[in-house]
């Protein structure tokens, strides 16, 4: 998991590249006391808990597919893995393999789009403030719901991102505020 750094202004957000990242890392180091550590620990905890249980669609056996379905699945796999083949050319190759009797479709069809691997943590500089964020870059992440086969202790139909990212963040907000206030108090005592 790499931590991202973003800069926000209004509706616009920019991910900082590695060359400019040093500047922002210096800003983070200059923050007083344990501020960055408290924010990092909290977001890392939420990230790790979410990553452990984030639902992933299980592969589906291709035994029940029709011959046409096996041809199409093989063509999609060829088009995904070989950049020389677009889908039309891969379909032609799959039909030729079927005619020659050499078609070997995969045993399982992967349905997961990999939203689990798109979880991230970031520091966001927005209009004079610093935010520590846990999120998911998959555009459909908000729509993932707890299903019948999902092994999560939440209600059927509950949104996974709300249960694993938003609600834990809200629960930890008061604790983070208290820890930051304690750190600020410690700094004030040292200054006197």
Short mmCIF file of N, CA and C in Angstrom, two decimals:
data_model
loop_
_atom_site.label_atom_id
_atom_site.label_comp_id
_atom_site.label_asym_id
_atom_site.label_seq_id
_atom_site.Cartn_x
_atom_site.Cartn_y
_atom_site.Cartn_z
N UNK A 1 0.85 -1.17 0.00
CA UNK A 1 0.00 0.00 0.00
C UNK A 1 0.89 1.23 0.00
N UNK A 2 0.81 2.02 -1.04
CA UNK A 2 1.54 3.26 -1.07
C UNK A 2 0.62 4.40 -0.67
N UNK A 3 1.13 5.29 0.16
CA UNK A 3 0.31 6.43 0.58
C UNK A 3 0.39 7.49 -0.50
N UNK A 4 -0.77 8.00 -0.90
CA UNK A 4 -0.84 9.05 -1.90
C UNK A 4 -0.89 10.40 -1.19
N UNK A 5 -0.50 11.43 -1.91
CA UNK A 5 -0.66 12.79 -1.43
C UNK A 5 -1.45 13.54 -2.50
N UNK A 6 -2.54 14.19 -2.08
CA UNK A 6 -3.40 14.93 -2.99
C UNK A 6 -3.49 16.38 -2.55
N UNK A 7 -3.70 17.25 -3.54
CA UNK A 7 -3.94 18.65 -3.26
C UNK A 7 -5.31 18.97 -3.84
N UNK A 8 -6.20 19.57 -3.01
CA UNK A 8 -7.56 19.89 -3.46
C UNK A 8 -7.77 21.39 -3.42
N UNK A 9 -8.47 21.89 -4.43
CA UNK A 9 -8.91 23.28 -4.45
C UNK A 9 -10.29 23.28 -5.09
N UNK A 10 -11.31 23.57 -4.31
CA UNK A 10 -12.68 23.54 -4.84
C UNK A 10 -13.06 22.14 -5.27
N UNK A 11 -13.49 22.01 -6.53
CA UNK A 11 -13.88 20.71 -7.07
C UNK A 11 -12.72 19.95 -7.70
N UNK A 12 -11.55 20.56 -7.76
CA UNK A 12 -10.41 19.96 -8.43
C UNK A 12 -9.51 19.25 -7.42
N UNK A 13 -8.98 18.09 -7.82
CA UNK A 13 -8.07 17.33 -6.98
C UNK A 13 -6.91 16.85 -7.83
N UNK A 14 -5.69 16.98 -7.31
CA UNK A 14 -4.50 16.57 -8.05
C UNK A 14 -3.70 15.60 -7.18
N UNK A 15 -3.33 14.44 -7.76
CA UNK A 15 -2.40 13.53 -7.09
C UNK A 15 -1.00 14.04 -7.34
N UNK A 16 -0.23 14.18 -6.29
CA UNK A 16 1.12 14.73 -6.39
C UNK A 16 2.07 13.63 -6.86
N UNK A 17 2.89 13.95 -7.87
CA UNK A 17 3.84 12.96 -8.37
C UNK A 17 5.07 12.90 -7.48
N UNK A 18 5.96 11.97 -7.77
CA UNK A 18 7.09 11.71 -6.87
C UNK A 18 8.05 12.88 -6.74
N UNK A 19 8.19 13.69 -7.78
CA UNK A 19 9.13 14.81 -7.68
C UNK A 19 8.63 15.89 -6.73
N UNK A 20 7.35 16.20 -6.78
CA UNK A 20 6.79 17.22 -5.90
C UNK A 20 6.44 16.67 -4.52
N UNK A 21 6.44 15.35 -4.41
CA UNK A 21 6.04 14.73 -3.15
C UNK A 21 6.99 15.09 -2.01
N UNK A 22 8.26 15.29 -2.33
CA UNK A 22 9.24 15.65 -1.30
C UNK A 22 8.85 16.94 -0.58
N UNK A 23 8.33 17.90 -1.32
CA UNK A 23 7.91 19.18 -0.73
C UNK A 23 6.82 18.93 0.30
N UNK A 24 5.83 18.14 -0.07
CA UNK A 24 4.71 17.88 0.83
C UNK A 24 5.12 16.99 2.01
N UNK A 25 6.07 16.09 1.78
CA UNK A 25 6.57 15.28 2.89
C UNK A 25 7.31 16.15 3.91
N UNK A 26 8.01 17.19 3.42
CA UNK A 26 8.65 18.14 4.34
C UNK A 26 7.62 18.88 5.17
N UNK A 27 6.49 19.24 4.54
CA UNK A 27 5.40 19.91 5.27
C UNK A 27 4.86 18.98 6.35
N UNK A 28 4.67 17.71 6.01
CA UNK A 28 4.16 16.74 6.99
C UNK A 28 5.14 16.57 8.15
N UNK A 29 6.45 16.55 7.85
CA UNK A 29 7.45 16.39 8.91
C UNK A 29 7.48 17.61 9.84
N UNK A 30 7.12 18.77 9.30
CA UNK A 30 7.15 20.00 10.09
C UNK A 30 5.95 20.13 11.02
N UNK A 31 4.95 19.28 10.86
CA UNK A 31 3.78 19.35 11.74
C UNK A 31 4.19 19.00 13.16
N UNK A 32 3.57 19.63 14.12
CA UNK A 32 4.00 19.45 15.51
C UNK A 32 3.68 18.06 16.06
N UNK A 33 4.61 17.59 16.89
CA UNK A 33 4.39 16.39 17.69
C UNK A 33 4.03 15.14 16.91
N UNK A 34 3.05 14.46 17.42
CA UNK A 34 2.63 13.17 16.90
C UNK A 34 1.50 13.27 15.88
N UNK A 35 1.26 14.45 15.33
CA UNK A 35 0.10 14.66 14.45
C UNK A 35 0.06 13.66 13.30
N UNK A 36 1.13 13.57 12.54
CA UNK A 36 1.16 12.69 11.37
C UNK A 36 1.05 11.23 11.80
N UNK A 37 1.74 10.85 12.87
CA UNK A 37 1.69 9.46 13.34
C UNK A 37 0.28 9.07 13.76
N UNK A 38 -0.42 9.95 14.44
CA UNK A 38 -1.79 9.67 14.87
C UNK A 38 -2.69 9.47 13.65
N UNK A 39 -2.57 10.36 12.67
CA UNK A 39 -3.39 10.25 11.46
C UNK A 39 -3.03 8.99 10.67
N UNK A 40 -1.74 8.72 10.52
CA UNK A 40 -1.32 7.52 9.79
C UNK A 40 -1.79 6.24 10.48
N UNK A 41 -1.63 6.16 11.79
CA UNK A 41 -2.04 4.95 12.52
C UNK A 41 -3.53 4.69 12.37
N UNK A 42 -4.32 5.76 12.44
CA UNK A 42 -5.77 5.60 12.34
C UNK A 42 -6.18 5.14 10.94
N UNK A 43 -5.65 5.81 9.91
CA UNK A 43 -6.03 5.41 8.54
C UNK A 43 -5.49 4.04 8.19
N UNK A 44 -4.29 3.71 8.67
CA UNK A 44 -3.75 2.38 8.40
C UNK A 44 -4.60 1.28 9.05
N UNK A 45 -5.08 1.56 10.25
CA UNK A 45 -5.94 0.58 10.94
C UNK A 45 -7.24 0.36 10.16
N UNK A 46 -7.86 1.45 9.72
CA UNK A 46 -9.10 1.33 8.93
C UNK A 46 -8.81 0.59 7.63
N UNK A 47 -7.71 0.95 6.97
CA UNK A 47 -7.33 0.31 5.70
C UNK A 47 -7.14 -1.20 5.88
N UNK A 48 -6.36 -1.58 6.88
CA UNK A 48 -6.06 -3.01 7.09
C UNK A 48 -7.32 -3.80 7.43
N UNK A 49 -8.18 -3.23 8.28
CA UNK A 49 -9.43 -3.92 8.62
C UNK A 49 -10.32 -4.08 7.40
N UNK A 50 -10.40 -3.05 6.57
CA UNK A 50 -11.23 -3.12 5.37
C UNK A 50 -10.64 -4.09 4.36
N UNK A 51 -9.33 -4.06 4.17
CA UNK A 51 -8.67 -4.92 3.19
C UNK A 51 -8.86 -6.40 3.55
N UNK A 52 -8.80 -6.72 4.83
CA UNK A 52 -8.93 -8.12 5.25
C UNK A 52 -10.28 -8.71 4.87
N UNK A 53 -11.34 -7.94 4.95
CA UNK A 53 -12.68 -8.51 4.75
C UNK A 53 -13.39 -7.97 3.50
N UNK A 54 -12.71 -7.15 2.69
CA UNK A 54 -13.36 -6.59 1.50
C UNK A 54 -13.83 -7.75 0.62
N UNK A 55 -15.10 -7.76 0.23
CA UNK A 55 -15.62 -8.89 -0.54
C UNK A 55 -15.06 -8.94 -1.96
N UNK A 56 -14.78 -10.15 -2.41
CA UNK A 56 -14.27 -10.39 -3.75
C UNK A 56 -15.16 -11.45 -4.39
N UNK A 57 -15.61 -11.18 -5.61
CA UNK A 57 -16.44 -12.18 -6.29
C UNK A 57 -15.59 -13.41 -6.58
N UNK A 58 -16.14 -14.57 -6.24
CA UNK A 58 -15.42 -15.81 -6.44
C UNK A 58 -15.48 -16.25 -7.91
N UNK A 59 -14.43 -16.93 -8.39
CA UNK A 59 -14.46 -17.42 -9.77
C UNK A 59 -15.61 -18.40 -9.97
N UNK A 60 -16.16 -18.40 -11.17
CA UNK A 60 -17.29 -19.25 -11.51
C UNK A 60 -16.81 -20.34 -12.47
N UNK A 61 -17.23 -21.57 -12.23
CA UNK A 61 -16.85 -22.69 -13.09
C UNK A 61 -17.40 -22.48 -14.49
N UNK A 62 -16.61 -22.84 -15.50
CA UNK A 62 -17.04 -22.69 -16.89
C UNK A 62 -17.65 -23.98 -17.44
N UNK A 63 -17.83 -24.97 -16.60
CA UNK A 63 -18.40 -26.25 -17.06
C UNK A 63 -19.81 -26.09 -17.60
N UNK A 64 -20.57 -25.16 -17.06
CA UNK A 64 -21.97 -25.01 -17.46
C UNK A 64 -22.15 -24.12 -18.68
N UNK A 65 -21.07 -23.52 -19.19
CA UNK A 65 -21.18 -22.65 -20.36
C UNK A 65 -21.47 -23.45 -21.62
N UNK A 66 -22.19 -22.84 -22.54
CA UNK A 66 -22.41 -23.45 -23.85
C UNK A 66 -21.12 -23.39 -24.65
N UNK A 67 -21.08 -24.06 -25.78
CA UNK A 67 -19.88 -24.00 -26.63
C UNK A 67 -19.61 -22.57 -27.08
N UNK A 68 -20.68 -21.84 -27.40
CA UNK A 68 -20.54 -20.43 -27.80
C UNK A 68 -19.97 -19.61 -26.64
N UNK A 69 -20.44 -19.87 -25.44
CA UNK A 69 -19.94 -19.16 -24.26
C UNK A 69 -18.46 -19.43 -24.02
N UNK A 70 -18.04 -20.68 -24.26
CA UNK A 70 -16.63 -21.03 -24.07
C UNK A 70 -15.75 -20.32 -25.11
N UNK A 71 -16.27 -20.21 -26.34
CA UNK A 71 -15.54 -19.48 -27.39
C UNK A 71 -15.40 -18.02 -27.00
N UNK A 72 -16.49 -17.40 -26.55
CA UNK A 72 -16.45 -15.99 -26.17
C UNK A 72 -15.53 -15.74 -24.98
N UNK A 73 -15.58 -16.61 -23.98
CA UNK A 73 -14.72 -16.47 -22.81
C UNK A 73 -13.25 -16.58 -23.20
N UNK A 74 -12.93 -17.56 -24.05
CA UNK A 74 -11.56 -17.72 -24.51
C UNK A 74 -11.10 -16.48 -25.28
N UNK A 75 -11.98 -15.95 -26.13
CA UNK A 75 -11.64 -14.75 -26.91
C UNK A 75 -11.39 -13.55 -26.00
N UNK A 76 -12.23 -13.36 -24.98
CA UNK A 76 -12.01 -12.24 -24.04
C UNK A 76 -10.68 -12.39 -23.32
N UNK A 77 -10.35 -13.61 -22.92
CA UNK A 77 -9.08 -13.83 -22.23
C UNK A 77 -7.89 -13.56 -23.16
N UNK A 78 -8.00 -13.97 -24.42
CA UNK A 78 -6.92 -13.71 -25.38
C UNK A 78 -6.76 -12.20 -25.57
N UNK A 79 -7.88 -11.49 -25.74
CA UNK A 79 -7.83 -10.04 -25.97
C UNK A 79 -7.24 -9.30 -24.76
N UNK A 80 -7.53 -9.81 -23.55
CA UNK A 80 -7.00 -9.16 -22.34
C UNK A 80 -5.51 -9.40 -22.16
N UNK A 81 -5.05 -10.60 -22.48
CA UNK A 81 -3.67 -10.96 -22.17
C UNK A 81 -2.69 -10.70 -23.30
N UNK A 82 -3.16 -10.65 -24.53
CA UNK A 82 -2.26 -10.46 -25.68
C UNK A 82 -2.60 -9.16 -26.38
N UNK A 83 -1.70 -8.19 -26.32
CA UNK A 83 -1.98 -6.87 -26.89
C UNK A 83 -2.05 -6.89 -28.42
N UNK A 84 -1.57 -7.96 -29.06
CA UNK A 84 -1.65 -8.06 -30.52
C UNK A 84 -3.07 -8.37 -31.00
N UNK A 85 -3.92 -8.83 -30.09
CA UNK A 85 -5.28 -9.24 -30.46
C UNK A 85 -6.31 -8.26 -29.89
N UNK A 86 -7.14 -7.69 -30.78
CA UNK A 86 -8.32 -6.98 -30.30
C UNK A 86 -9.42 -8.03 -30.16
N UNK A 87 -10.59 -7.66 -29.67
CA UNK A 87 -11.63 -8.65 -29.40
C UNK A 87 -12.10 -9.33 -30.69
N UNK A 88 -12.21 -8.58 -31.78
CA UNK A 88 -12.68 -9.16 -33.05
C UNK A 88 -11.70 -10.23 -33.55
N UNK A 89 -10.40 -9.93 -33.50
CA UNK A 89 -9.39 -10.88 -33.95
C UNK A 89 -9.33 -12.09 -33.00
N UNK A 90 -9.50 -11.85 -31.70
CA UNK A 90 -9.49 -12.94 -30.73
C UNK A 90 -10.69 -13.86 -30.94
N UNK A 91 -11.85 -13.29 -31.29
CA UNK A 91 -13.04 -14.12 -31.58
C UNK A 91 -12.76 -15.02 -32.79
N UNK A 92 -12.15 -14.45 -33.82
CA UNK A 92 -11.83 -15.24 -35.02
C UNK A 92 -10.87 -16.37 -34.66
N UNK A 93 -9.87 -16.08 -33.84
CA UNK A 93 -8.91 -17.10 -33.44
C UNK A 93 -9.59 -18.18 -32.60
N UNK A 94 -10.51 -17.79 -31.72
CA UNK A 94 -11.22 -18.76 -30.88
C UNK A 94 -12.10 -19.68 -31.72
N UNK A 95 -12.81 -19.10 -32.71
CA UNK A 95 -13.64 -19.94 -33.59
C UNK A 95 -12.78 -20.91 -34.39
N UNK A 96 -11.60 -20.46 -34.82
CA UNK A 96 -10.70 -21.34 -35.56
C UNK A 96 -10.23 -22.48 -34.65
N UNK A 97 -9.88 -22.15 -33.40
CA UNK A 97 -9.46 -23.20 -32.45
C UNK A 97 -10.59 -24.19 -32.22
N UNK A 98 -11.84 -23.70 -32.19
CA UNK A 98 -12.99 -24.59 -31.99
C UNK A 98 -13.14 -25.54 -33.18
N UNK A 99 -13.00 -24.99 -34.40
CA UNK A 99 -13.11 -25.83 -35.60
C UNK A 99 -12.01 -26.89 -35.64
N UNK A 100 -10.79 -26.51 -35.18
CA UNK A 100 -9.67 -27.44 -35.20
C UNK A 100 -9.67 -28.40 -34.01
N UNK A 101 -10.55 -28.13 -33.03
CA UNK A 101 -10.63 -28.99 -31.85
C UNK A 101 -9.56 -28.70 -30.82
N UNK A 102 -8.94 -27.53 -30.89
CA UNK A 102 -7.87 -27.18 -29.94
C UNK A 102 -8.31 -26.12 -28.94
N UNK A 103 -9.59 -25.80 -28.91
CA UNK A 103 -10.07 -24.78 -27.98
C UNK A 103 -9.98 -25.30 -26.55
N UNK A 104 -9.26 -24.58 -25.70
CA UNK A 104 -9.10 -24.93 -24.29
C UNK A 104 -9.52 -23.74 -23.43
N UNK A 105 -10.82 -23.67 -23.14
CA UNK A 105 -11.27 -22.54 -22.31
C UNK A 105 -10.76 -22.72 -20.87
N UNK A 106 -10.61 -21.62 -20.14
CA UNK A 106 -10.17 -21.74 -18.74
C UNK A 106 -11.22 -22.48 -17.92
N UNK A 107 -10.79 -23.10 -16.84
CA UNK A 107 -11.71 -23.84 -15.97
C UNK A 107 -12.65 -22.93 -15.21
N UNK A 108 -12.16 -21.70 -14.91
CA UNK A 108 -12.96 -20.76 -14.14
C UNK A 108 -13.00 -19.41 -14.84
N UNK A 109 -14.11 -18.72 -14.65
CA UNK A 109 -14.25 -17.37 -15.18
C UNK A 109 -14.12 -16.41 -14.00
N UNK A 110 -13.19 -15.48 -14.10
CA UNK A 110 -12.96 -14.51 -13.04
C UNK A 110 -13.95 -13.36 -13.21
N UNK A 111 -14.77 -13.13 -12.20
CA UNK A 111 -15.76 -12.07 -12.27
C UNK A 111 -15.32 -10.81 -11.54
N UNK A 112 -14.39 -10.94 -10.60
CA UNK A 112 -13.96 -9.81 -9.79
C UNK A 112 -13.23 -8.78 -10.64
N UNK A 113 -13.53 -7.52 -10.39
CA UNK A 113 -12.86 -6.43 -11.10
C UNK A 113 -11.72 -5.85 -10.28
N UNK A 114 -11.45 -6.40 -9.10
CA UNK A 114 -10.29 -6.02 -8.32
C UNK A 114 -10.44 -4.77 -7.48
N UNK A 115 -11.64 -4.49 -7.00
CA UNK A 115 -11.82 -3.28 -6.18
C UNK A 115 -11.05 -3.37 -4.87
N UNK A 116 -10.78 -4.57 -4.39
CA UNK A 116 -10.03 -4.73 -3.14
C UNK A 116 -8.64 -4.13 -3.28
N UNK A 117 -8.04 -4.31 -4.46
CA UNK A 117 -6.68 -3.81 -4.69
C UNK A 117 -6.67 -2.30 -4.96
N UNK A 118 -7.83 -1.68 -5.04
CA UNK A 118 -7.92 -0.24 -5.30
C UNK A 118 -8.16 0.57 -4.04
N UNK A 119 -8.11 -0.08 -2.89
CA UNK A 119 -8.17 0.65 -1.62
C UNK A 119 -6.89 1.46 -1.46
N UNK A 120 -6.97 2.62 -0.84
CA UNK A 120 -5.78 3.45 -0.65
C UNK A 120 -5.92 4.32 0.58
N UNK A 121 -4.79 4.83 1.03
CA UNK A 121 -4.78 5.86 2.07
C UNK A 121 -4.05 7.06 1.48
N UNK A 122 -4.41 8.26 1.94
CA UNK A 122 -3.79 9.47 1.38
C UNK A 122 -3.84 10.60 2.39
N UNK A 123 -2.94 11.54 2.21
CA UNK A 123 -3.01 12.83 2.88
C UNK A 123 -3.51 13.81 1.84
N UNK A 124 -4.50 14.61 2.20
CA UNK A 124 -5.08 15.58 1.28
C UNK A 124 -4.90 16.97 1.87
N UNK A 125 -4.23 17.83 1.11
CA UNK A 125 -4.10 19.23 1.47
C UNK A 125 -5.24 19.97 0.78
N UNK A 126 -6.18 20.49 1.56
CA UNK A 126 -7.36 21.14 0.99
C UNK A 126 -7.62 22.46 1.68
N UNK A 127 -7.48 23.53 0.93
CA UNK A 127 -7.83 24.87 1.39
C UNK A 127 -7.32 25.16 2.81
N UNK A 128 -6.04 24.98 3.02
CA UNK A 128 -5.44 25.30 4.31
C UNK A 128 -5.60 24.24 5.38
N UNK A 129 -6.14 23.09 5.04
CA UNK A 129 -6.28 22.03 6.04
C UNK A 129 -5.63 20.75 5.52
N UNK A 130 -5.39 19.84 6.44
CA UNK A 130 -4.81 18.55 6.12
C UNK A 130 -5.81 17.47 6.49
N UNK A 131 -6.10 16.58 5.53
CA UNK A 131 -7.02 15.48 5.78
C UNK A 131 -6.27 14.18 5.56
N UNK A 132 -6.58 13.20 6.35
CA UNK A 132 -6.07 11.86 6.17
C UNK A 132 -7.24 11.01 5.69
N UNK A 133 -7.08 10.33 4.56
CA UNK A 133 -8.20 9.70 3.86
C UNK A 133 -7.94 8.22 3.63
N UNK A 134 -8.99 7.42 3.76
CA UNK A 134 -8.99 6.03 3.32
C UNK A 134 -10.10 5.95 2.29
N UNK A 135 -9.79 5.41 1.12
CA UNK A 135 -10.81 5.35 0.07
C UNK A 135 -10.57 4.20 -0.88
N UNK A 136 -11.36 4.20 -1.94
CA UNK A 136 -11.26 3.19 -2.97
C UNK A 136 -11.40 3.89 -4.31
N UNK A 137 -10.44 3.69 -5.22
CA UNK A 137 -10.46 4.37 -6.50
C UNK A 137 -11.36 3.71 -7.53
N UNK A 138 -11.90 2.55 -7.23
CA UNK A 138 -12.82 1.91 -8.16
C UNK A 138 -14.08 2.77 -8.28
N UNK A 139 -14.47 3.17 -9.49
CA UNK A 139 -15.62 4.06 -9.62
C UNK A 139 -16.94 3.45 -9.15
N UNK A 140 -16.99 2.15 -9.05
CA UNK A 140 -18.21 1.45 -8.64
C UNK A 140 -18.16 1.03 -7.17
N UNK A 141 -17.12 1.41 -6.44
CA UNK A 141 -16.93 0.93 -5.06
C UNK A 141 -18.11 1.29 -4.16
N UNK A 142 -18.71 2.46 -4.37
CA UNK A 142 -19.83 2.88 -3.53
C UNK A 142 -21.05 1.96 -3.74
N UNK A 143 -21.11 1.28 -4.89
CA UNK A 143 -22.28 0.48 -5.22
C UNK A 143 -22.17 -0.97 -4.76
N UNK A 144 -21.02 -1.39 -4.27
CA UNK A 144 -20.86 -2.78 -3.83
C UNK A 144 -21.67 -2.98 -2.56
N UNK A 145 -22.52 -3.99 -2.60
CA UNK A 145 -23.41 -4.26 -1.46
C UNK A 145 -23.14 -5.65 -0.89
N UNK A 146 -23.53 -5.84 0.35
CA UNK A 146 -23.43 -7.14 1.00
C UNK A 146 -24.46 -8.05 0.33
N UNK A 147 -23.98 -9.19 -0.17
CA UNK A 147 -24.85 -10.13 -0.85
C UNK A 147 -25.10 -11.38 -0.02
N UNK A 148 -25.82 -12.31 -0.60
CA UNK A 148 -26.17 -13.55 0.09
C UNK A 148 -24.92 -14.36 0.41
N UNK A 149 -23.96 -14.41 -0.52
CA UNK A 149 -22.76 -15.21 -0.33
C UNK A 149 -21.62 -14.43 0.31
N UNK A 150 -21.86 -13.19 0.68
CA UNK A 150 -20.81 -12.37 1.29
C UNK A 150 -20.66 -12.75 2.76
N UNK A 151 -19.42 -12.96 3.16
CA UNK A 151 -19.15 -13.38 4.53
C UNK A 151 -18.82 -12.16 5.40
N UNK A 152 -19.81 -11.28 5.56
CA UNK A 152 -19.66 -10.08 6.38
C UNK A 152 -20.82 -10.02 7.37
N UNK A 153 -20.58 -9.47 8.56
CA UNK A 153 -21.64 -9.44 9.58
C UNK A 153 -22.60 -8.26 9.44
N UNK A 154 -22.84 -7.81 8.22
CA UNK A 154 -23.71 -6.66 8.02
C UNK A 154 -25.00 -7.10 7.35
N UNK A 155 -25.99 -6.22 7.38
CA UNK A 155 -27.29 -6.53 6.81
C UNK A 155 -27.20 -6.75 5.30
N UNK A 156 -28.01 -7.63 4.80
CA UNK A 156 -28.09 -7.89 3.37
C UNK A 156 -28.45 -6.60 2.65
N UNK A 157 -27.66 -6.21 1.66
CA UNK A 157 -27.92 -5.00 0.91
C UNK A 157 -27.20 -3.76 1.42
N UNK A 158 -26.49 -3.89 2.56
CA UNK A 158 -25.74 -2.75 3.10
C UNK A 158 -24.57 -2.44 2.18
N UNK A 159 -24.24 -1.17 2.03
CA UNK A 159 -23.12 -0.77 1.18
C UNK A 159 -21.80 -1.05 1.91
N UNK A 160 -20.93 -1.79 1.25
CA UNK A 160 -19.68 -2.24 1.84
C UNK A 160 -18.78 -1.05 2.19
N UNK A 161 -18.70 -0.06 1.31
CA UNK A 161 -17.81 1.08 1.59
C UNK A 161 -18.28 1.86 2.81
N UNK A 162 -19.59 1.96 3.02
CA UNK A 162 -20.10 2.62 4.22
C UNK A 162 -19.72 1.85 5.47
N UNK A 163 -19.89 0.53 5.42
CA UNK A 163 -19.65 -0.31 6.60
C UNK A 163 -18.16 -0.45 6.92
N UNK A 164 -17.30 -0.52 5.90
CA UNK A 164 -15.88 -0.79 6.14
C UNK A 164 -14.99 0.45 6.13
N UNK A 165 -15.45 1.54 5.53
CA UNK A 165 -14.62 2.75 5.47
C UNK A 165 -15.22 3.93 6.22
N UNK A 166 -16.47 4.27 5.89
CA UNK A 166 -17.06 5.49 6.44
C UNK A 166 -17.42 5.36 7.92
N UNK A 167 -18.13 4.32 8.29
CA UNK A 167 -18.54 4.17 9.69
C UNK A 167 -17.35 4.01 10.65
N UNK A 168 -16.32 3.21 10.31
CA UNK A 168 -15.16 3.15 11.20
C UNK A 168 -14.46 4.51 11.33
N UNK A 169 -14.42 5.28 10.24
CA UNK A 169 -13.80 6.60 10.28
C UNK A 169 -14.57 7.53 11.22
N UNK A 170 -15.89 7.47 11.14
CA UNK A 170 -16.70 8.31 12.04
C UNK A 170 -16.50 7.90 13.50
N UNK A 171 -16.39 6.59 13.76
CA UNK A 171 -16.19 6.12 15.13
C UNK A 171 -14.85 6.56 15.69
N UNK A 172 -13.84 6.61 14.85
CA UNK A 172 -12.50 6.94 15.31
C UNK A 172 -12.24 8.45 15.35
N UNK A 173 -13.12 9.25 14.80
CA UNK A 173 -12.90 10.70 14.70
C UNK A 173 -12.72 11.34 16.08
N UNK A 174 -13.56 11.00 17.04
CA UNK A 174 -13.44 11.59 18.38
C UNK A 174 -12.13 11.19 19.05
N UNK A 175 -11.75 9.94 18.90
CA UNK A 175 -10.49 9.48 19.49
C UNK A 175 -9.30 10.22 18.89
N UNK A 176 -9.33 10.40 17.56
CA UNK A 176 -8.25 11.13 16.88
C UNK A 176 -8.21 12.57 17.37
N UNK A 177 -9.37 13.20 17.50
CA UNK A 177 -9.42 14.59 17.99
C UNK A 177 -8.85 14.69 19.40
N UNK A 178 -9.18 13.73 20.25
CA UNK A 178 -8.65 13.72 21.62
C UNK A 178 -7.13 13.53 21.63
N UNK A 179 -6.65 12.61 20.81
CA UNK A 179 -5.21 12.37 20.75
C UNK A 179 -4.47 13.59 20.22
N UNK A 180 -5.03 14.25 19.20
CA UNK A 180 -4.40 15.46 18.66
C UNK A 180 -4.42 16.59 19.70
N UNK A 181 -5.51 16.70 20.46
CA UNK A 181 -5.59 17.71 21.51
C UNK A 181 -4.56 17.43 22.60
N UNK A 182 -4.39 16.15 22.97
CA UNK A 182 -3.38 15.79 23.96
C UNK A 182 -1.98 16.12 23.45
N UNK A 183 -1.72 15.84 22.17
CA UNK A 183 -0.41 16.16 21.59
C UNK A 183 -0.17 17.66 21.59
N UNK A 184 -1.21 18.44 21.26
CA UNK A 184 -1.07 19.91 21.27
C UNK A 184 -0.83 20.42 22.69
N UNK A 185 -1.50 19.82 23.67
CA UNK A 185 -1.32 20.21 25.07
C UNK A 185 0.11 19.91 25.52
N UNK A 186 0.64 18.75 25.13
CA UNK A 186 2.01 18.39 25.48
C UNK A 186 3.00 19.38 24.89
N UNK A 187 2.75 19.80 23.66
CA UNK A 187 3.64 20.76 23.00
C UNK A 187 3.57 22.11 23.75
N UNK A 188 2.36 22.52 24.12
CA UNK A 188 2.18 23.80 24.84
C UNK A 188 2.91 23.77 26.19
N UNK A 189 2.87 22.62 26.86
CA UNK A 189 3.57 22.50 28.15
C UNK A 189 5.09 22.60 27.98
N UNK A 190 5.59 22.02 26.91
CA UNK A 190 7.04 22.04 26.66
C UNK A 190 7.51 23.45 26.33
N UNK A 191 6.65 24.23 25.69
CA UNK A 191 7.02 25.60 25.30
C UNK A 191 7.15 26.50 26.53
N UNK A 192 6.32 26.28 27.56
CA UNK A 192 6.34 27.13 28.77
C UNK A 192 7.58 27.00 29.54
#
